[in-house]
Tab-separated table of C-alpha atoms and ligand atoms in Angstrom:
chain	number	residue	atom	x	y	z
A	618	MET	CA	-12.887	-16.176	-15.105
A	619	THR	CA	-15.761	-14.180	-13.609
A	620	THR	CA	-14.820	-12.326	-10.459
A	621	ARG	CA	-17.504	-12.297	-7.790
A	622	VAL	CA	-17.810	-9.255	-5.508
A	623	LEU	CA	-19.501	-10.224	-2.252
A	624	PRO	CA	-20.242	-8.278	0.931
A	625	ALA	CA	-18.058	-9.510	3.779
A	626	THR	CA	-20.765	-11.427	5.661
A	627	PRO	CA	-19.828	-14.452	7.812
A	628	GLU	CA	-21.180	-16.791	5.087
A	629	ASN	CA	-19.157	-15.111	2.357
A	630	ILE	CA	-16.022	-15.063	4.515
A	631	ALA	CA	-16.434	-18.840	4.972
A	632	LEU	CA	-16.831	-19.209	1.204
A	633	ALA	CA	-13.719	-17.079	0.610
A	634	ALA	CA	-11.753	-19.264	3.036
A	635	ASP	CA	-12.748	-22.314	0.959
A	636	VAL	CA	-11.571	-20.546	-2.203
A	637	LEU	CA	-8.193	-19.847	-0.548
A	638	ARG	CA	-7.816	-23.445	0.636
A	639	GLY	CA	-8.688	-24.617	-2.871
A	640	GLY	CA	-5.806	-22.621	-4.403
A	641	GLY	CA	-7.871	-19.615	-5.524
A	642	LEU	CA	-7.315	-15.854	-5.269
A	643	VAL	CA	-9.353	-13.695	-2.888
A	644	ALA	CA	-9.078	-9.927	-2.477
A	645	PHE	CA	-9.933	-8.823	1.045
A	646	PRO	CA	-9.810	-5.653	3.153
A	647	THR	CA	-7.087	-5.091	5.727
A	648	GLU	CA	-6.745	-1.978	7.898
A	649	THR	CA	-4.189	-0.574	5.411
A	650	VAL	CA	-5.245	-1.424	1.843
A	651	TYR	CA	-6.976	-4.360	0.120
A	652	GLY	CA	-4.762	-7.435	-0.231
A	653	LEU	CA	-4.795	-10.080	-2.944
A	654	GLY	CA	-4.546	-13.339	-1.029
A	655	ALA	CA	-3.506	-16.894	-1.838
A	656	ASN	CA	-2.465	-19.852	0.316
A	657	ALA	CA	1.168	-18.990	1.081
A	658	LEU	CA	2.148	-22.674	1.287
A	659	ASP	CA	0.774	-23.478	-2.208
A	660	PRO	CA	3.321	-22.466	-4.888
A	661	ALA	CA	0.774	-22.717	-7.737
A	662	ALA	CA	-1.664	-20.420	-5.905
A	663	VAL	CA	1.126	-17.933	-5.176
A	664	ALA	CA	2.144	-17.991	-8.845
A	665	ARG	CA	-1.401	-16.896	-9.740
A	666	ILE	CA	-0.939	-13.719	-7.644
A	667	PHE	CA	2.037	-12.674	-9.767
A	668	ALA	CA	0.143	-13.462	-12.990
A	669	ALA	CA	-3.007	-11.538	-11.951
A	670	LYS	CA	-1.034	-8.463	-10.873
A	671	GLU	CA	1.547	-8.728	-13.690
A	672	ARG	CA	4.047	-8.385	-10.861
A	673	PRO	CA	7.698	-9.339	-11.446
A	674	ALA	CA	8.697	-12.545	-9.621
A	675	THR	CA	11.592	-10.643	-8.021
A	676	ASP	CA	9.230	-8.719	-5.718
A	677	PRO	CA	8.561	-10.689	-2.476
A	678	LEU	CA	5.117	-10.918	-0.820
A	679	ILE	CA	3.901	-10.332	2.752
A	680	VAL	CA	2.491	-13.376	4.563
A	681	HIS	CA	-0.603	-12.666	6.682
A	682	LEU	CA	-1.460	-14.629	9.827
A	683	SER	CA	-4.611	-14.628	11.989
A	684	ASP	CA	-2.562	-14.746	15.165
A	685	ALA	CA	1.026	-14.181	16.314
A	686	ASP	CA	0.938	-17.713	17.781
A	687	ARG	CA	1.114	-19.033	14.219
A	688	LEU	CA	4.387	-17.259	13.475
A	689	HIS	CA	6.387	-20.495	13.794
A	690	GLN	CA	4.557	-21.838	10.701
A	691	VAL	CA	6.410	-19.392	8.458
A	692	ALA	CA	9.327	-17.885	10.413
A	693	ARG	CA	12.214	-19.724	12.061
A	694	ALA	CA	13.653	-17.487	14.740
A	695	VAL	CA	12.136	-14.549	16.530
A	696	SER	CA	14.569	-12.321	18.421
A	697	PRO	CA	13.686	-10.388	21.604
A	698	LEU	CA	13.341	-7.168	19.572
A	699	ASP	CA	11.013	-8.873	17.089
A	700	ARG	CA	9.051	-10.309	20.013
A	701	ALA	CA	8.656	-6.805	21.501
A	702	LEU	CA	7.433	-5.429	18.155
A	703	VAL	CA	4.951	-8.289	17.775
A	704	GLU	CA	3.610	-7.777	21.275
A	705	THR	CA	3.279	-4.015	20.838
A	706	PHE	CA	1.907	-3.732	17.305
A	707	TRP	CA	0.067	-6.933	16.295
A	708	PRO	CA	-2.575	-7.042	15.131
A	709	GLY	CA	-1.671	-3.870	13.241
A	710	PRO	CA	0.062	-2.256	10.251
A	711	LEU	CA	3.585	-3.473	11.023
A	712	THR	CA	5.364	-6.076	8.873
A	713	LEU	CA	8.428	-7.900	10.194
A	714	VAL	CA	11.133	-9.409	8.008
A	715	LEU	CA	12.211	-12.703	9.635
A	716	PRO	CA	14.242	-15.825	8.743
A	717	LYS	CA	11.876	-18.072	6.799
A	718	GLN	CA	10.813	-21.662	7.435
A	719	PRO	CA	11.786	-24.112	4.667
A	720	GLN	CA	8.115	-24.862	3.886
A	721	VAL	CA	7.516	-21.282	2.702
A	722	PRO	CA	7.856	-21.556	-1.084
A	723	ALA	CA	10.589	-19.544	-2.817
A	724	GLN	CA	7.893	-17.800	-4.922
A	725	VAL	CA	6.616	-16.008	-1.808
A	726	THR	CA	10.000	-14.588	-0.818
A	727	ALA	CA	11.439	-14.135	-4.317
A	728	GLY	CA	14.158	-16.603	-3.363
A	729	LEU	CA	15.235	-14.707	-0.219
A	730	ASP	CA	15.862	-16.640	2.999
A	731	THR	CA	13.724	-14.115	4.872
A	732	VAL	CA	9.941	-13.768	4.887
A	733	ALA	CA	7.831	-10.651	5.568
A	734	VAL	CA	4.969	-11.348	8.004
A	735	ARG	CA	2.126	-9.474	9.638
A	736	VAL	CA	-1.157	-9.900	11.528
A	737	PRO	CA	-3.602	-7.340	10.093
A	738	ASP	CA	-5.977	-5.393	12.351
A	739	HIS	CA	-9.219	-5.729	10.433
A	740	PRO	CA	-12.176	-7.906	11.472
A	741	VAL	CA	-12.778	-9.235	7.941
A	742	ALA	CA	-9.100	-10.064	7.364
A	743	LEU	CA	-8.805	-11.771	10.750
A	744	ALA	CA	-12.000	-13.799	10.270
A	745	LEU	CA	-10.879	-14.861	6.788
A	746	LEU	CA	-7.375	-15.847	7.951
A	747	ALA	CA	-8.785	-17.787	10.907
A	748	ALA	CA	-11.315	-19.627	8.707
A	749	ALA	CA	-8.745	-20.407	5.993
A	750	ALA	CA	-6.382	-21.733	8.697
A	751	VAL	CA	-3.396	-21.306	6.367
A	752	PRO	CA	-0.866	-18.471	6.117
A	753	VAL	CA	-2.002	-16.116	3.334
A	754	ALA	CA	0.447	-14.371	1.010
A	755	ALA	CA	-1.056	-11.034	-0.017
A	756	PRO	CA	0.409	-8.059	-1.842
A	757	SER	CA	-1.753	-4.992	-2.369
A	758	ALA	CA	-4.627	-5.934	-4.721
A	759	ASN	CA	-3.714	-3.574	-7.571
A	760	ARG	CA	-2.270	-4.121	-11.019
A	761	PHE	CA	1.533	-3.832	-10.773
A	762	GLY	CA	2.707	-0.215	-10.783
A	763	ARG	CA	-0.731	1.199	-10.029
A	764	THR	CA	-2.003	2.805	-6.850
A	765	SER	CA	-2.898	0.479	-3.958
A	766	PRO	CA	-6.664	-0.129	-3.613
A	767	THR	CA	-8.537	1.195	-0.585
A	768	THR	CA	-12.015	0.085	-1.749
A	769	ALA	CA	-13.462	-3.063	-3.340
A	770	GLN	CA	-14.280	-0.921	-6.409
A	771	HIS	CA	-10.581	-0.080	-6.838
A	772	VAL	CA	-9.766	-3.822	-6.778
A	773	TRP	CA	-12.503	-4.510	-9.314
A	774	HIS	CA	-11.157	-1.786	-11.579
A	775	ASP	CA	-7.671	-3.344	-11.657
A	776	LEU	CA	-8.262	-7.093	-11.301
A	777	HIS	CA	-11.771	-8.115	-12.386
A	778	ASP	CA	-11.819	-11.333	-14.394
A	779	ARG	CA	-8.328	-12.162	-13.114
A	780	ILE	CA	-9.219	-13.296	-9.585
A	781	ASP	CA	-11.931	-15.489	-8.038
A	782	LEU	CA	-13.479	-13.277	-5.397
A	783	ILE	CA	-13.475	-9.801	-3.875
A	784	LEU	CA	-14.761	-9.499	-0.304
A	785	ASP	CA	-16.205	-6.004	0.075
A	786	GLY	CA	-15.620	-4.704	3.591
A	787	GLY	CA	-15.896	-1.005	2.766
A	788	PRO	CA	-13.061	1.540	2.569
A	789	THR	CA	-9.889	0.650	4.476
A	790	PRO	CA	-9.282	2.857	7.538
A	791	VAL	CA	-5.510	3.500	7.435
A	792	GLY	CA	-5.125	3.964	3.684
A	793	VAL	CA	-1.347	3.513	3.352
A	794	GLU	CA	0.448	0.163	3.524
A	795	SER	CA	2.109	-1.364	6.578
A	796	THR	CA	5.471	-0.267	7.960
A	797	VAL	CA	8.079	-2.878	6.937
A	798	VAL	CA	10.751	-3.404	9.606
A	799	ASP	CA	14.012	-5.357	9.661
A	800	ALA	CA	14.969	-5.795	13.330
A	801	SER	CA	17.849	-8.174	12.549
A	802	VAL	CA	20.222	-5.246	11.992
A	803	SER	CA	21.460	-2.628	14.435
A	804	PRO	CA	20.116	0.006	14.388
A	805	VAL	CA	16.747	-1.442	13.375
A	806	ARG	CA	15.840	-0.494	9.809
A	807	ILE	CA	12.502	0.670	8.433
A	808	LEU	CA	12.420	-0.648	4.879
A	809	ARG	CA	9.123	1.057	4.080
A	810	PRO	CA	7.436	3.751	6.209
A	811	GLY	CA	3.750	2.979	6.716
A	812	GLY	CA	0.773	2.854	9.025
A	813	ILE	CA	2.831	2.569	12.232
A	814	PRO	CA	4.888	5.789	12.519
A	815	ALA	CA	8.683	5.485	12.892
A	816	GLU	CA	8.473	7.289	16.245
A	817	MET	CA	6.266	4.502	17.621
A	818	VAL	CA	8.748	1.865	16.428
A	819	GLU	CA	11.575	3.855	18.060
A	820	ALA	CA	9.686	3.911	21.359
A	821	VAL	CA	10.029	0.104	21.384
A	822	VAL	CA	13.426	-0.605	19.774
A	823	GLY	CA	15.377	2.662	20.129
A	824	PRO	CA	16.649	4.804	17.234
A	825	VAL	CA	15.936	3.430	13.738
A	826	THR	CA	17.164	4.212	10.254
A	827	VAL	CA	14.673	4.687	7.443
A	828	VAL	CA	15.482	3.566	3.907
A	829	GLU	CA	15.191	6.680	1.761
A	830	SER	CA	12.246	6.883	-0.638
A	831	ARG	CA	13.522	6.907	-4.135
A	832	PHE	CA	11.897	9.288	-6.547
A	833	GLY	CA	9.935	7.388	-9.196
A	834	ASP	CA	10.642	4.016	-7.574
A	835	GLU	CA	7.140	2.679	-6.988
A	836	GLU	CA	7.524	-1.117	-6.944
A	837	GLY	CA	10.837	-0.899	-8.790
A	838	LEU	CA	9.762	1.219	-11.724
A	839	PRO	CA	11.558	-0.397	-14.686
A	840	SER	CA	12.359	2.713	-16.732
A	841	PRO	CA	11.110	6.250	-17.291
A	842	GLY	CA	9.971	5.215	-20.760
A	843	LEU	CA	7.295	3.054	-19.189
A	844	LEU	CA	5.911	5.858	-17.041
A	845	LYS	CA	2.767	6.571	-19.013
A	846	THR	CA	1.460	3.033	-19.206
A	847	HIS	CA	2.979	1.332	-16.160
A	848	TYR	CA	2.635	3.970	-13.535
A	849	ALA	CA	0.001	5.233	-11.145
A	850	PRO	CA	-1.620	7.640	-11.133
A	851	GLN	CA	-1.987	7.762	-14.912
A	852	ALA	CA	-1.517	11.531	-14.880
A	853	GLU	CA	1.821	13.213	-14.322
A	854	LEU	CA	2.301	14.027	-10.611
A	855	VAL	CA	4.326	16.970	-9.312
A	856	PHE	CA	5.164	16.876	-5.607
A	857	CYS	CA	6.146	20.178	-3.922
A	858	GLN	CA	8.364	20.016	-0.846
A	859	GLY	CA	10.131	22.335	1.554
A	860	PRO	CA	9.113	25.535	3.347
A	861	GLY	CA	7.835	27.169	0.134
A	862	ALA	CA	5.800	24.157	-0.978
A	863	ARG	CA	2.396	25.866	-0.786
A	864	ARG	CA	3.561	28.789	-2.905
A	865	ALA	CA	5.360	26.469	-5.351
A	866	LEU	CA	2.177	24.461	-5.842
A	867	LEU	CA	0.242	27.632	-6.732
A	868	VAL	CA	2.923	28.598	-9.261
A	869	GLU	CA	2.823	25.109	-10.819
A	870	LEU	CA	-0.969	25.375	-10.987
A	871	GLU	CA	-0.983	28.783	-12.673
A	872	THR	CA	1.685	27.773	-15.185
A	873	ALA	CA	-0.127	24.574	-16.144
A	874	LEU	CA	-3.545	26.271	-16.408
A	875	GLN	CA	-2.044	28.971	-18.648
A	876	ALA	CA	-0.686	26.191	-20.869
A	877	GLY	CA	-4.263	24.910	-21.205
A	878	ARG	CA	-3.778	21.811	-19.081
A	879	ARG	CA	-6.436	20.235	-16.861
A	880	VAL	CA	-4.967	20.201	-13.361
A	881	GLY	CA	-6.011	18.205	-10.306
A	882	VAL	CA	-4.782	18.839	-6.780
A	883	LEU	CA	-4.595	16.465	-3.817
A	884	ALA	CA	-5.426	19.269	-1.429
A	885	LEU	CA	-5.436	19.841	2.281
A	886	ASP	CA	-8.787	21.306	3.336
A	887	GLU	CA	-7.101	24.587	4.271
A	888	ASP	CA	-5.887	25.040	0.664
A	889	ALA	CA	-9.011	23.801	-1.119
A	890	ALA	CA	-10.986	27.042	-1.558
A	891	VAL	CA	-8.049	29.005	-3.015
A	892	LEU	CA	-7.198	26.170	-5.419
A	893	GLU	CA	-10.793	25.808	-6.618
A	894	GLN	CA	-11.003	29.531	-7.255
A	895	ALA	CA	-7.784	29.335	-9.245
A	896	GLY	CA	-9.367	26.702	-11.509
A	897	ALA	CA	-8.042	23.382	-10.224
A	898	VAL	CA	-10.003	20.134	-9.955
A	899	VAL	CA	-9.711	19.659	-6.204
A	900	TYR	CA	-9.784	16.431	-4.217
A	901	ARG	CA	-10.005	17.182	-0.488
A	902	LEU	CA	-7.738	14.972	1.614
A	903	GLY	CA	-8.908	16.431	4.940
A	904	ASP	CA	-6.896	18.427	7.410
A	905	ASP	CA	-5.014	15.916	9.560
A	906	LEU	CA	-2.454	13.213	8.757
A	907	LYS	CA	-4.857	10.320	9.403
A	908	SER	CA	-7.363	11.734	6.956
A	909	VAL	CA	-4.673	12.495	4.349
A	910	ALA	CA	-3.321	8.914	4.577
A	911	ARG	CA	-6.814	7.425	4.382
A	912	HIS	CA	-7.800	9.396	1.268
A	913	LEU	CA	-4.490	9.665	-0.603
A	914	TYR	CA	-4.857	6.698	-2.987
A	915	ALA	CA	-8.593	7.219	-3.501
A	916	GLY	CA	-7.742	10.814	-4.427
A	917	MET	CA	-5.193	9.762	-7.046
A	918	ARG	CA	-7.694	7.373	-8.614
A	919	TRP	CA	-10.507	9.951	-8.495
A	920	LEU	CA	-8.401	12.648	-10.166
A	921	ASP	CA	-7.352	10.170	-12.866
A	922	ALA	CA	-11.042	9.419	-13.442
A	923	GLN	CA	-11.656	13.192	-13.888
A	924	GLY	CA	-9.242	13.055	-16.816
A	925	VAL	CA	-6.702	15.530	-15.440
A	926	ASP	CA	-3.341	15.840	-17.230
A	927	LEU	CA	-1.457	16.820	-14.123
A	928	ILE	CA	-1.814	16.144	-10.390
A	929	LEU	CA	-0.228	18.466	-7.824
A	930	ALA	CA	0.420	17.694	-4.162
A	931	ARG	CA	2.389	19.292	-1.367
A	932	ASP	CA	4.337	17.798	1.495
A	933	VAL	CA	2.642	17.342	4.875
A	934	GLY	CA	5.837	17.021	6.945
A	935	GLY	CA	7.887	13.991	7.917
A	936	SER	CA	6.580	13.213	11.386
A	937	GLY	CA	4.042	10.526	12.297
A	938	LEU	CA	2.068	9.274	9.279
A	939	GLY	CA	3.589	12.175	7.317
A	940	LEU	CA	6.667	10.078	6.543
A	941	ALA	CA	4.619	7.361	4.806
A	942	ILE	CA	2.571	9.990	2.939
A	943	ARG	CA	5.769	11.723	1.801
A	944	ASP	CA	7.253	8.372	0.717
A	945	ARG	CA	4.229	7.469	-1.434
A	946	LEU	CA	4.028	10.923	-3.034
A	947	THR	CA	7.773	10.865	-3.753
A	948	ARG	CA	7.478	7.458	-5.434
A	949	ALA	CA	4.381	8.494	-7.393
A	950	ALA	CA	5.935	11.758	-8.566
A	951	THR	CA	7.161	12.349	-12.091
A	952	ARG	CA	8.800	15.527	-10.768
A	953	VAL	CA	9.693	16.767	-7.266
A	954	VAL	CA	9.945	20.518	-6.643
A	955	THR	CA	12.103	21.242	-3.593
A	956	THR	CA	11.881	24.790	-2.225
A	957	ALA	CA	14.292	26.505	0.119
B	1957	TXA	O1	-0.242	-3.030	4.247
B	1957	TXA	C1	0.352	-3.874	3.571
B	1957	TXA	O2	1.506	-4.226	3.824
B	1957	TXA	C2	-0.406	-4.488	2.392
B	1957	TXA	C3	-1.581	-5.283	2.937
B	1957	TXA	C4	-2.324	-6.045	1.864
B	1957	TXA	O3	-1.123	-6.161	3.946
B	1957	TXA	N1	0.456	-5.304	1.593
B	1957	TXA	C5	1.430	-4.779	0.802
B	1957	TXA	O4	2.123	-5.726	0.060
B	1957	TXA	O5	1.669	-3.594	0.734
B	1957	TXA	P1	3.086	-5.336	-1.157
B	1957	TXA	O6	3.406	-6.630	-1.806
B	1957	TXA	O7	2.459	-4.314	-2.009
B	1957	TXA	O8	4.380	-4.809	-0.455
B	1957	TXA	C6	5.267	-5.721	0.166
B	1957	TXA	C7	6.483	-5.014	0.657
B	1957	TXA	C8	7.392	-4.643	-0.491
B	1957	TXA	O9	7.960	-3.389	-0.236
B	1957	TXA	C9	8.448	-5.765	-0.424
B	1957	TXA	O10	9.649	-5.385	-0.985
B	1957	TXA	C10	8.547	-5.981	1.083
B	1957	TXA	O11	7.228	-5.861	1.532
B	1957	TXA	N2	9.059	-7.329	1.401
B	1957	TXA	C11	8.425	-8.499	1.275
B	1957	TXA	N3	9.210	-9.523	1.641
B	1957	TXA	C12	10.394	-9.005	2.012
B	1957	TXA	C13	11.620	-9.544	2.484
B	1957	TXA	N4	11.791	-10.844	2.649
B	1957	TXA	N5	12.614	-8.680	2.760
B	1957	TXA	C14	12.432	-7.342	2.627
B	1957	TXA	N6	11.302	-6.769	2.166
B	1957	TXA	C15	10.289	-7.583	1.863
B	1958	MG	MG1	1.925	-2.959	-3.450
């Protein structure tokens, strides 16, 4: 199959909606990352998502809606807490786990009786969802185990000739995936930190618990033996945490350079000059959390493309978007250095 890449004009969005209604696969921008969409009510179309991504069938998908008013099409009951979250954060990077309607195929939810749902805050995504007029199941549009795509080029790199169409709407503004919330338990649980900070969720529902990021657990990493081929970034990633993280990163850099390795760093702007002088291949993430989140995945892909053997990164703190950034770096890491 030849994958078309089209700019996200109104005509091409209408064409993409037809592809979705016809059972095809369309990659499209959301405010977080690019999604790989299929009609969520068409089991054969949903099965094609898993095939294209090489994603295990045990990993459930997020259903995207154009409007919260359509929630009843996929979810059965919406509690007052869920209602408050919907009203506060949709459209936006918050995904709710809700009891599913029987018409949502088991493929979408990996057999669970709950379904994850969100209304994305991106003009192209909203126009596409409205034109398709069906709920759209969409995981991130990357090959399983790789870094989520934040540009149409990233999607092309991973999925060309496996999907029908890529709508190019430019780089995605948030850069990390949505916050996944289960408000059916008390206290409310954040299953995945993301684009809506935990503090903002707490302002609506009270104190929350956050499921701990597991080291090396990106999308249920099958086994360490598969790291080299099934993991993103391709290079080894060492994540330095704690009060001495900056110093620890410099030590890791010097040690690796002395061993003759080519080292890339996902660097805060304030560290960039020192790291370049020391001999690292530097990707500048910016100097605030929004910028770091927006550029994190692009940075991993860029450093891989530079052919580095090792990528270093340091923690940016656990507040606001920092929690999602920390979660993704922890999952991507082959080694975590924790300093006292
Ligand atoms: O920002 C995003 O959420 C992006 C864009 C495309 O919307 N999508 C995304 O999808 O990140 P994916 O498939 O890469 O991640 C889906 C997450 C996984 O962590 C999955 O376990 C969780 O949502 N999830 C889906 N259905 C669930 C359910 N019924 N219960 C609990 N977690 C669920
Ligand atoms: Mg994903």
